Amino acid sequence: MNRTHAVRDTAVIGIAATIGLALGVGGITAAYWSDEVGFTGEISSGYEYFAAGRVDATTPADSAHSATVTIGAAEAALLIDDGRLAIPMQTDSLSQGNKGLRYTVSPPSSWGTGIFGSADVAVFPVTAAADCTVDASVPASPSHASTPVTADYSTSTTPTTEYWCLIATLDGLPDEGGYKNTVTATAKDPSQRDVSANDTWSANVTSALDPADESNHVISFTYETFRPGE
Amino acid sequence: MRTSSKWRLPLLATAALAAGAALGGGTLALWNGTAGGSAATIVAGDLAIASSDLAWEETSPDVASPQTGTFLVRQGDTAAASFPFHTVLDGDNLAANIGVAWNTAPSLPAGVTGTYVVLDPDENTVASGVLGADDAALARVTTGGDYVLRVTLDFAGLSDRFGAGSAVQTADLGSFDVTLTQIRSGEGFE
């Protein structure tokens, strides 16, 4: 074998060994099996809702969880005119998931010294708005709390509606009334006989209370949510 | 007998090729086959992973009738998402790592926390991790079976939504792969 052949043989054998090694290394890489599976997942929250107000005119609760109904001059005027007044009110409640919703009704601690302050005022629940009339019977000790939504799981999007009633009865105003006076005068006539005469006058005293001056009275509806067992 | 000079170089090259391949690819037999019986049958091994459907479950301790499937969560709830997968490790001397790799990061609402564990077929916890953190070597396994990657979410600090028009709070676990990768370390490989 001459030198040229020796170089050629060495090169061929070297290349073959290199290719073989490369294939082998490639075999190692392929030998590490792997497999995978893909996943995704998400879950979303439910919500709550509460509103209160006049019937069919509720307003959503504010960030303090309260909605209010205001009784003022317009209602005082009606009360003066009619002597009795019934105002139906409405609440709408909803709470999804495992949270219930309850609320309390807080009439003013004082109805003031105006027209409503002179009336008998009661706030109590009624089954339907139509049940709130001046002739409705007022419960002796009406509850001012309600739990329209339990903490049982719910996906409802329809609020639970409840009704409340304010009845005011005005049996006279404190500065209202009448005044009557009879005056009798006695004297002797020219013949020295006793004579007398009398006269009567009277006046109706009307109230100085003006419905337009009635201050606003706020009835608050305040809700909270609660979990099962709370 | 003297080898013909015509065949000497091809034979040497072939021998060199085979030696190189054997040197580099000596581990092929670890997973790829077992010889059995006098017929010398070669049986290929297998390493694979397959998934089943995700299952959500309400785990709130104060709830008497927990929800399953898709349900609405509220503040105070806890929930678990189970991602079942089945592993196959057929072959002698075969081990693999179960791993997790997120393609899309999870996104949880404020006040919500989440962790996960991997349960083996006997429901023993074999690994745990942080949502969104890749880990290629969660658990080393040498046998196949039904495993579960279970994500637990705690909605203790979730704020309340008010009204249907408020923004929906979604606990998005992102997109992730559960991987099964052959390894050659650990018991039996030293």
Short mmCIF file of C-alpha atoms in Angstrom, two decimals:
data_model
loop_
_atom_site.label_atom_id
_atom_site.label_comp_id
_atom_site.label_asym_id
_atom_site.label_seq_id
_atom_site.Cartn_x
_atom_site.Cartn_y
_atom_site.Cartn_z
CA MET A 1 0.00 0.00 0.00
CA ASN A 2 1.46 3.32 -0.97
CA ARG A 3 1.13 6.55 0.97
CA THR A 4 -1.70 7.89 -1.15
CA HIS A 5 -3.80 4.86 -0.40
CA ALA A 6 -3.00 5.08 3.29
CA VAL A 7 -4.22 8.66 3.51
CA ARG A 8 -7.38 7.80 1.60
CA ASP A 9 -8.14 4.81 3.80
CA THR A 10 -7.57 6.77 6.99
CA ALA A 11 -9.90 9.53 5.79
CA VAL A 12 -12.65 7.15 4.80
CA ILE A 13 -12.46 5.26 8.07
CA GLY A 14 -12.41 8.51 10.07
CA ILE A 15 -15.42 9.91 8.28
CA ALA A 16 -17.30 6.66 8.74
CA ALA A 17 -16.53 6.65 12.45
CA THR A 18 -17.63 10.28 12.76
CA ILE A 19 -20.89 9.61 10.95
CA GLY A 20 -21.45 6.60 13.12
CA LEU A 21 -20.84 8.62 16.26
CA ALA A 22 -23.19 11.32 15.06
CA LEU A 23 -25.87 8.79 14.39
CA GLY A 24 -25.29 7.34 17.81
CA VAL A 25 -25.53 10.67 19.53
CA GLY A 26 -28.69 11.30 17.58
CA GLY A 27 -29.94 8.03 18.94
CA ILE A 28 -29.37 9.20 22.48
CA THR A 29 -31.38 12.33 21.89
CA ALA A 30 -34.24 10.39 20.39
CA ALA A 31 -34.06 7.90 23.20
CA TYR A 32 -35.38 10.37 25.79
CA TRP A 33 -39.03 10.04 25.14
CA SER A 34 -41.41 12.71 26.19
CA ASP A 35 -45.06 13.44 25.78
CA GLU A 36 -47.37 16.19 26.93
CA VAL A 37 -51.00 17.13 27.27
CA GLY A 38 -52.43 20.63 27.32
CA PHE A 39 -54.95 22.09 29.73
CA THR A 40 -56.87 25.29 30.23
CA GLY A 41 -59.39 26.24 32.86
CA GLU A 42 -61.25 29.21 34.22
CA ILE A 43 -64.11 29.96 36.55
CA SER A 44 -66.08 33.16 37.03
CA SER A 45 -67.81 35.04 39.78
CA GLY A 46 -71.45 35.71 40.49
CA TYR A 47 -72.88 39.06 41.57
CA GLU A 48 -75.33 40.66 43.93
CA TYR A 49 -77.89 43.40 43.42
CA PHE A 50 -80.13 45.42 45.67
CA ALA A 51 -82.40 48.33 44.94
CA ALA A 52 -85.17 50.12 46.81
CA GLY A 53 -87.59 52.94 46.16
CA ARG A 54 -91.13 53.71 45.15
CA VAL A 55 -92.94 50.95 43.34
CA ASP A 56 -91.49 50.40 39.87
CA ALA A 57 -89.02 53.18 40.50
CA THR A 58 -86.31 51.61 42.60
CA THR A 59 -82.75 52.86 42.61
CA PRO A 60 -79.70 50.65 43.13
CA ALA A 61 -77.96 50.68 46.47
CA ASP A 62 -74.92 52.88 46.83
CA SER A 63 -71.43 51.79 47.82
CA ALA A 64 -72.56 51.81 51.44
CA HIS A 65 -75.14 49.15 50.52
CA SER A 66 -78.05 51.54 51.09
CA ALA A 67 -80.92 52.82 49.03
CA THR A 68 -83.39 55.36 50.34
CA VAL A 69 -86.93 56.61 49.97
CA THR A 70 -87.52 60.25 50.80
CA ILE A 71 -90.79 61.53 52.22
CA GLY A 72 -91.17 65.30 52.09
CA ALA A 73 -93.31 68.27 51.21
CA ALA A 74 -95.38 66.62 48.50
CA GLU A 75 -96.43 63.82 50.79
CA ALA A 76 -97.10 66.28 53.61
CA ALA A 77 -99.47 68.18 51.38
CA LEU A 78 -101.38 65.03 50.56
CA LEU A 79 -101.52 64.15 54.22
CA ILE A 80 -102.90 67.59 55.09
CA ASP A 81 -105.52 67.30 52.39
CA ASP A 82 -106.67 63.79 53.07
CA GLY A 83 -105.72 63.18 56.66
CA ARG A 84 -104.44 59.73 55.69
CA LEU A 85 -101.69 58.62 53.40
CA ALA A 86 -100.36 55.27 52.16
CA ILE A 87 -97.09 54.99 50.27
CA PRO A 88 -96.06 51.59 48.87
CA MET A 89 -92.37 50.89 48.49
CA GLN A 90 -90.41 48.18 46.74
CA THR A 91 -87.12 46.33 47.12
CA ASP A 92 -85.34 44.19 44.53
CA SER A 93 -82.79 41.67 45.80
CA LEU A 94 -80.49 39.21 44.09
CA SER A 95 -77.38 37.35 45.11
CA GLN A 96 -75.77 34.57 43.11
CA GLY A 97 -73.56 31.71 44.15
CA ASN A 98 -73.47 30.66 47.76
CA LYS A 99 -74.23 34.04 49.26
CA GLY A 100 -77.53 35.15 50.64
CA LEU A 101 -78.84 38.70 50.95
CA ARG A 102 -80.71 40.32 53.80
CA TYR A 103 -81.64 43.90 54.55
CA THR A 104 -83.16 46.15 57.13
CA VAL A 105 -85.56 49.04 56.79
CA SER A 106 -84.81 52.07 58.92
CA PRO A 107 -87.52 54.71 59.17
CA PRO A 108 -86.40 58.04 60.63
CA SER A 109 -85.78 57.88 64.35
CA SER A 110 -87.93 61.00 64.57
CA TRP A 111 -90.46 62.35 62.12
CA GLY A 112 -89.74 65.85 63.40
CA THR A 113 -92.11 68.54 64.56
CA GLY A 114 -93.84 69.11 61.27
CA ILE A 115 -96.84 67.52 59.72
CA PHE A 116 -95.51 63.98 59.72
CA GLY A 117 -94.32 64.57 63.24
CA SER A 118 -97.94 65.23 64.13
CA ALA A 119 -99.17 62.09 62.42
CA ASP A 120 -99.14 58.46 63.37
CA VAL A 121 -96.69 56.87 60.97
CA ALA A 122 -96.00 53.17 60.50
CA VAL A 123 -93.79 51.25 58.09
CA PHE A 124 -94.44 47.55 57.63
CA PRO A 125 -94.15 44.80 55.01
CA VAL A 126 -96.98 43.91 52.70
CA THR A 127 -97.40 41.07 50.29
CA ALA A 128 -98.17 43.21 47.28
CA ALA A 129 -98.07 46.88 46.47
CA ALA A 130 -101.86 46.87 46.16
CA ASP A 131 -102.10 45.85 49.80
CA CYS A 132 -100.68 49.17 50.85
CA THR A 133 -103.79 51.28 51.39
CA VAL A 134 -104.88 53.70 54.08
CA ASP A 135 -107.20 51.02 55.32
CA ALA A 136 -104.49 48.37 55.69
CA SER A 137 -104.13 47.02 59.17
CA VAL A 138 -100.85 47.92 60.78
CA PRO A 139 -99.05 45.09 62.56
CA ALA A 140 -98.52 45.67 66.24
CA SER A 141 -94.76 45.27 66.06
CA PRO A 142 -93.76 45.03 62.45
CA SER A 143 -90.36 43.58 61.67
CA HIS A 144 -88.10 45.86 59.71
CA ALA A 145 -85.80 43.11 58.47
CA SER A 146 -86.05 40.66 55.63
CA THR A 147 -83.97 37.90 54.04
CA PRO A 148 -85.22 37.63 50.49
CA VAL A 149 -82.26 35.55 49.25
CA THR A 150 -80.94 32.56 51.13
CA ALA A 151 -77.32 31.42 50.93
CA ASP A 152 -78.30 28.38 48.90
CA TYR A 153 -76.50 28.28 45.57
CA SER A 154 -78.20 30.40 42.95
CA THR A 155 -77.59 31.47 39.39
CA SER A 156 -80.77 33.53 39.19
CA THR A 157 -80.70 36.78 37.30
CA THR A 158 -84.20 37.74 38.37
CA PRO A 159 -84.37 39.82 41.54
CA THR A 160 -86.71 38.91 44.35
CA THR A 161 -89.19 41.74 44.79
CA GLU A 162 -90.71 42.67 48.13
CA TYR A 163 -93.06 45.47 49.16
CA TRP A 164 -93.32 47.75 52.13
CA CYS A 165 -95.97 50.19 53.16
CA LEU A 166 -95.90 53.54 54.93
CA ILE A 167 -99.17 54.65 56.42
CA ALA A 168 -99.58 58.07 58.01
CA THR A 169 -102.72 59.19 59.78
CA LEU A 170 -103.17 62.80 60.80
CA ASP A 171 -105.60 63.41 63.62
CA GLY A 172 -105.27 67.13 63.91
CA LEU A 173 -102.30 69.41 64.17
CA PRO A 174 -100.92 70.61 67.50
CA ASP A 175 -101.56 74.33 66.90
CA GLU A 176 -104.91 73.86 65.26
CA GLY A 177 -108.30 74.50 66.97
CA GLY A 178 -111.04 77.02 67.65
CA TYR A 179 -111.78 79.85 70.03
CA LYS A 180 -115.19 80.99 71.29
CA ASN A 181 -115.99 83.82 73.70
CA THR A 182 -119.24 85.13 75.15
CA VAL A 183 -119.41 88.58 76.66
CA THR A 184 -122.17 89.62 79.06
CA ALA A 185 -122.80 93.22 80.06
CA THR A 186 -125.09 94.29 82.90
CA ALA A 187 -126.38 97.75 83.77
CA LYS A 188 -129.40 99.64 85.10
CA ASP A 189 -131.78 101.28 82.78
CA PRO A 190 -133.16 104.75 83.41
CA SER A 191 -135.83 103.27 85.58
CA GLN A 192 -133.17 101.63 87.64
CA ARG A 193 -133.99 98.15 86.57
CA ASP A 194 -131.19 95.67 86.05
CA VAL A 195 -130.62 94.85 82.42
CA SER A 196 -128.09 92.67 80.78
CA ALA A 197 -127.00 91.71 77.29
CA ASN A 198 -124.51 89.23 75.92
CA ASP A 199 -122.80 88.44 72.69
CA THR A 200 -120.69 85.63 71.44
CA TRP A 201 -117.84 85.50 69.00
CA SER A 202 -115.68 82.71 67.86
CA ALA A 203 -112.67 82.04 65.65
CA ASN A 204 -111.17 79.02 63.92
CA VAL A 205 -107.47 78.64 64.65
CA THR A 206 -105.65 77.15 61.69
CA SER A 207 -102.22 75.58 61.87
CA ALA A 208 -99.17 77.56 61.12
CA LEU A 209 -97.56 74.35 59.77
CA ASP A 210 -97.06 74.63 56.05
CA PRO A 211 -96.58 71.43 54.01
CA ALA A 212 -94.07 73.29 51.92
CA ASP A 213 -91.92 73.64 55.01
CA GLU A 214 -91.92 69.93 55.73
CA SER A 215 -88.41 68.63 55.98
CA ASN A 216 -87.35 65.50 54.15
CA HIS A 217 -87.65 62.23 55.99
CA VAL A 218 -85.42 59.44 54.77
CA ILE A 219 -86.27 55.77 54.99
CA SER A 220 -83.12 53.69 54.49
CA PHE A 221 -82.94 50.20 53.09
CA THR A 222 -79.55 48.69 53.91
CA TYR A 223 -78.47 45.25 52.77
CA GLU A 224 -75.68 42.80 53.47
CA THR A 225 -74.70 39.48 52.00
CA PHE A 226 -73.88 36.43 54.02
CA ARG A 227 -72.45 32.97 53.58
CA PRO A 228 -74.17 29.75 54.63
CA GLY A 229 -74.45 29.50 58.38
CA GLU A 230 -73.92 33.20 58.96
CA MET B 1 -7.72 -16.42 4.65
CA ARG B 2 -6.56 -13.12 3.40
CA THR B 3 -9.16 -10.53 2.84
CA SER B 4 -9.32 -9.25 -0.63
CA SER B 5 -7.84 -5.75 -0.80
CA LYS B 6 -10.96 -4.70 -2.70
CA TRP B 7 -13.14 -5.29 0.38
CA ARG B 8 -10.76 -4.17 3.06
CA LEU B 9 -11.62 -0.46 3.05
CA PRO B 10 -15.43 -0.86 2.92
CA LEU B 11 -15.24 -3.36 5.73
CA LEU B 12 -13.13 -1.07 7.85
CA ALA B 13 -15.46 1.87 7.15
CA THR B 14 -18.49 -0.17 8.05
CA ALA B 15 -16.85 -1.29 11.25
CA ALA B 16 -15.99 2.29 12.14
CA LEU B 17 -19.57 3.40 11.43
CA ALA B 18 -20.98 0.68 13.62
CA ALA B 19 -18.53 1.39 16.41
CA GLY B 20 -19.41 5.07 16.38
CA ALA B 21 -23.12 4.38 16.43
CA ALA B 22 -22.76 1.87 19.22
CA LEU B 23 -20.65 4.29 21.24
CA GLY B 24 -23.19 7.08 20.91
CA GLY B 25 -26.42 5.14 20.93
CA GLY B 26 -25.76 2.62 23.66
CA THR B 27 -28.79 3.68 25.70
CA LEU B 28 -31.32 2.86 23.08
CA ALA B 29 -31.94 -0.51 24.63
CA LEU B 30 -32.90 1.06 27.98
CA TRP B 31 -36.40 1.76 26.96
CA ASN B 32 -36.82 0.35 23.58
CA GLY B 33 -37.01 -3.32 23.95
CA THR B 34 -36.90 -6.47 25.90
CA ALA B 35 -35.84 -9.74 24.54
CA GLY B 36 -37.99 -12.61 25.52
CA GLY B 37 -38.05 -16.34 24.94
CA SER B 38 -36.11 -18.43 22.59
CA ALA B 39 -37.65 -16.71 19.62
CA ALA B 40 -35.79 -13.52 20.63
CA THR B 41 -38.86 -11.34 20.10
CA ILE B 42 -38.21 -7.61 20.44
CA VAL B 43 -40.99 -5.75 22.26
CA ALA B 44 -41.03 -1.96 21.98
CA GLY B 45 -41.61 0.12 25.08
CA ASP B 46 -43.92 3.09 25.40
CA LEU B 47 -44.04 6.34 27.27
CA ALA B 48 -47.11 8.45 26.81
CA ILE B 49 -49.52 10.81 28.56
CA ALA B 50 -53.15 11.44 27.81
CA SER B 51 -55.70 13.76 29.38
CA SER B 52 -59.28 13.56 30.48
CA ASP B 53 -61.76 16.36 30.93
CA LEU B 54 -61.26 19.09 33.48
CA ALA B 55 -63.58 18.86 36.47
CA TRP B 56 -64.43 21.81 38.72
CA GLU B 57 -65.63 21.19 42.23
CA GLU B 58 -66.81 23.54 44.93
CA THR B 59 -64.92 22.79 48.15
CA SER B 60 -66.23 25.56 50.40
CA PRO B 61 -66.45 24.04 53.89
CA ASP B 62 -69.61 25.98 54.74
CA VAL B 63 -71.59 24.73 51.76
CA ALA B 64 -73.79 21.70 52.32
CA SER B 65 -74.43 20.96 48.67
CA PRO B 66 -71.25 21.71 46.75
CA GLN B 67 -71.48 22.49 43.09
CA THR B 68 -69.66 20.69 40.32
CA GLY B 69 -69.12 21.53 36.70
CA THR B 70 -69.31 25.19 35.88
CA PHE B 71 -70.55 27.29 38.74
CA LEU B 72 -70.43 30.84 40.01
CA VAL B 73 -67.98 31.60 42.79
CA ARG B 74 -68.36 34.25 45.45
CA GLN B 75 -66.22 35.73 48.18
CA GLY B 76 -65.43 33.06 50.74
CA ASP B 77 -65.63 30.13 48.35
CA THR B 78 -62.94 27.59 47.72
CA ALA B 79 -62.85 25.53 44.58
CA ALA B 80 -60.74 22.82 43.03
CA ALA B 81 -60.04 22.11 39.41
CA SER B 82 -58.94 18.58 38.68
CA PHE B 83 -56.97 17.92 35.53
CA PRO B 84 -56.76 14.14 35.18
CA PHE B 85 -54.09 12.56 33.02
CA HIS B 86 -52.99 9.04 32.35
CA THR B 87 -49.38 8.06 32.01
CA VAL B 88 -47.97 5.03 30.27
CA LEU B 89 -44.50 3.76 31.09
CA ASP B 90 -44.09 0.43 29.41
CA GLY B 91 -40.59 -0.96 29.34
CA ASP B 92 -37.82 -2.15 31.55
CA ASN B 93 -35.70 0.28 33.46
CA LEU B 94 -37.94 3.16 32.51
CA ALA B 95 -38.46 6.28 34.59
CA ALA B 96 -39.91 9.68 33.79
CA ASN B 97 -40.55 13.07 35.29
CA ILE B 98 -43.98 14.59 35.40
CA GLY B 99 -43.60 18.29 34.77
CA VAL B 100 -45.68 21.35 34.11
CA ALA B 101 -45.04 24.18 31.70
CA TRP B 102 -47.27 27.21 31.31
CA ASN B 103 -47.86 28.52 27.80
CA THR B 104 -50.13 31.30 29.03
CA ALA B 105 -49.71 32.59 32.55
CA PRO B 106 -52.60 32.21 34.97
CA SER B 107 -54.53 35.30 35.93
CA LEU B 108 -56.36 35.42 39.22
CA PRO B 109 -58.58 38.26 40.49
CA ALA B 110 -57.34 40.31 43.43
CA GLY B 111 -57.83 38.48 46.67
CA VAL B 112 -57.71 35.03 45.10
CA THR B 113 -54.88 32.61 45.69
CA GLY B 114 -54.12 29.29 44.09
CA THR B 115 -51.84 26.32 44.44
CA TYR B 116 -51.74 22.88 42.94
CA VAL B 117 -50.72 19.36 43.80
CA VAL B 118 -50.19 16.21 41.79
CA LEU B 119 -51.93 13.12 43.08
CA ASP B 120 -50.85 9.63 42.15
CA PRO B 121 -53.30 6.81 41.37
CA ASP B 122 -53.65 6.19 45.12
CA GLU B 123 -54.48 9.87 45.64
CA ASN B 124 -51.24 10.47 47.47
CA THR B 125 -49.71 13.85 46.91
CA VAL B 126 -46.52 13.38 44.97
CA ALA B 127 -45.81 17.02 44.12
CA SER B 128 -46.99 20.53 44.71
CA GLY B 129 -46.31 23.80 43.03
CA VAL B 130 -47.11 27.43 42.43
CA LEU B 131 -49.49 28.38 39.67
CA GLY B 132 -47.63 29.76 36.70
CA ALA B 133 -44.22 28.46 37.73
CA ASP B 134 -42.77 25.94 35.32
CA ASP B 135 -41.32 22.81 36.82
CA ALA B 136 -40.05 20.10 34.53
CA ALA B 137 -39.43 17.69 37.38
CA LEU B 138 -42.47 17.79 39.59
CA ALA B 139 -42.48 14.11 40.33
CA ARG B 140 -40.43 11.10 39.30
CA VAL B 141 -42.52 8.12 38.27
CA THR B 142 -41.61 4.62 37.22
CA THR B 143 -45.06 3.26 36.64
CA GLY B 144 -47.99 4.49 34.66
CA GLY B 145 -51.45 5.17 35.95
CA ASP B 146 -54.12 7.76 36.49
CA TYR B 147 -52.77 10.95 37.96
CA VAL B 148 -54.48 14.24 38.75
CA LEU B 149 -53.13 17.74 38.81
CA ARG B 150 -55.48 19.46 41.24
CA VAL B 151 -55.59 23.24 41.46
CA THR B 152 -57.07 24.70 44.62
CA LEU B 153 -58.37 28.25 44.55
CA ASP B 154 -59.24 30.31 47.60
CA PHE B 155 -61.61 33.21 47.02
CA ALA B 156 -61.42 34.54 50.57
CA GLY B 157 -60.41 38.02 49.46
CA LEU B 158 -62.57 38.28 46.37
CA SER B 159 -64.51 41.52 46.29
CA ASP B 160 -68.25 41.42 45.73
CA ARG B 161 -69.63 42.31 42.34
CA PHE B 162 -72.68 44.57 42.23
CA GLY B 163 -75.10 44.23 39.38
CA ALA B 164 -75.15 42.27 36.16
CA GLY B 165 -73.22 44.97 34.39
CA SER B 166 -70.23 44.82 36.68
CA ALA B 167 -67.01 43.31 35.43
CA VAL B 168 -66.92 39.55 35.72
CA GLN B 169 -64.07 38.31 37.87
CA THR B 170 -62.51 35.32 36.22
CA ALA B 171 -59.95 33.01 37.74
CA ASP B 172 -58.08 32.00 34.62
CA LEU B 173 -55.64 29.15 35.16
CA GLY B 174 -53.96 29.96 31.88
CA SER B 175 -52.83 27.38 29.39
CA PHE B 176 -50.36 24.79 30.48
CA ASP B 177 -48.90 21.45 29.49
CA VAL B 178 -48.36 18.52 31.75
CA THR B 179 -45.27 16.77 30.47
CA LEU B 180 -43.89 13.29 30.87
CA THR B 181 -40.21 13.09 30.08
CA GLN B 182 -37.96 10.08 30.29
CA ILE B 183 -35.05 10.38 32.68
CA ARG B 184 -32.04 8.29 33.44
CA SER B 185 -31.33 9.35 36.96
CA GLY B 186 -32.41 8.29 40.35
CA GLU B 187 -32.86 4.82 41.68
CA GLY B 188 -31.65 2.15 39.27
CA PHE B 189 -29.62 4.52 37.19
CA GLU B 190 -26.57 5.22 39.33
#
